[in-house]
């Protein structure tokens, strides 16, 4: 008996996630965890975290490119992320969906859980696994803190606490977060969030593809 080889799905059959580079590792982890073989990932630069005005126009172009390549199922791996509603205009234009919430710090904790702590966390500086891995590249060097540590008070003086939202249990990342809190002169708290709402939202998006 000859086995029939399954056809490799083309773009029409696949779900393309266009995500922030800051959550690329996590999207791929969820893909593997849920065995979402038809999910594909492309990312916009993680540095847009500092330039939210660039997100919406870049996403507009990325979705147009994906549609031109034949993708029918597209999911935006961003929350609002400081775009002030501009990203929502883009997704409405293209008829796609995005992650719920104001930012990744919210959906990692889960929107229900975040709603309960948002007010209390108002003066807190959030870190994630990505930001722990990239602390030097994303904060120390761009802000010049390696050359001018006296600027720490200018940048972080209004914060009271550093909260590490941990997607994984990695002692090395814990050390980075603890050292960052000490460097910035902030109280420290660790919250084990896992992937939060990212898992459910990707599963839902994949089910529709």
PDB file of C-alpha atoms in Angstrom, residues 11 23 33 49 52 60 70 75 77 89 93 96 112 115 121 130-131 136-137 151-152 154 161 172 191 197:
ATOM      1  CA  UNK A  11      -0.100  30.612   2.228  1.00  0.00           C
ATOM      2  CA  UNK A  23       7.703  38.574  21.680  1.00  0.00           C
ATOM      3  CA  UNK A  33       3.544  24.003  22.772  1.00  0.00           C
ATOM      4  CA  UNK A  49       9.169  49.641  21.549  1.00  0.00           C
ATOM      5  CA  UNK A  52       5.546  53.533  18.818  1.00  0.00           C
ATOM      6  CA  UNK A  60       0.187  48.630   7.303  1.00  0.00           C
ATOM      7  CA  UNK A  70      -1.319  35.210  -0.739  1.00  0.00           C
ATOM      8  CA  UNK A  75      -2.970  38.031  13.128  1.00  0.00           C
ATOM      9  CA  UNK A  77       1.049  40.181  17.485  1.00  0.00           C
ATOM     10  CA  UNK A  89      -7.102  51.941  12.365  1.00  0.00           C
ATOM     11  CA  UNK A  93      -8.597  48.804   7.367  1.00  0.00           C
ATOM     12  CA  UNK A  96      -7.582  41.559  10.864  1.00  0.00           C
ATOM     13  CA  UNK A 112      -8.266  40.189  33.997  1.00  0.00           C
ATOM     14  CA  UNK A 115      -7.008  45.110  35.478  1.00  0.00           C
ATOM     15  CA  UNK A 121       1.524  49.246  39.311  1.00  0.00           C
ATOM     16  CA  UNK A 130      13.181  39.660  26.490  1.00  0.00           C
ATOM     17  CA  UNK A 131      14.038  42.846  28.358  1.00  0.00           C
ATOM     18  CA  UNK A 136      22.298  46.203  28.245  1.00  0.00           C
ATOM     19  CA  UNK A 137      21.337  46.682  24.588  1.00  0.00           C
ATOM     20  CA  UNK A 151      21.209  59.879  34.529  1.00  0.00           C
ATOM     21  CA  UNK A 152      19.515  56.959  36.260  1.00  0.00           C
ATOM     22  CA  UNK A 154      16.479  61.393  35.568  1.00  0.00           C
ATOM     23  CA  UNK A 161       9.428  49.302  41.909  1.00  0.00           C
ATOM     24  CA  UNK A 172      20.061  33.727  34.991  1.00  0.00           C
ATOM     25  CA  UNK A 191       5.701  37.620  38.975  1.00  0.00           C
ATOM     26  CA  UNK A 197      -3.209  35.596  27.160  1.00  0.00           C
TER      27      UNK A 197
END
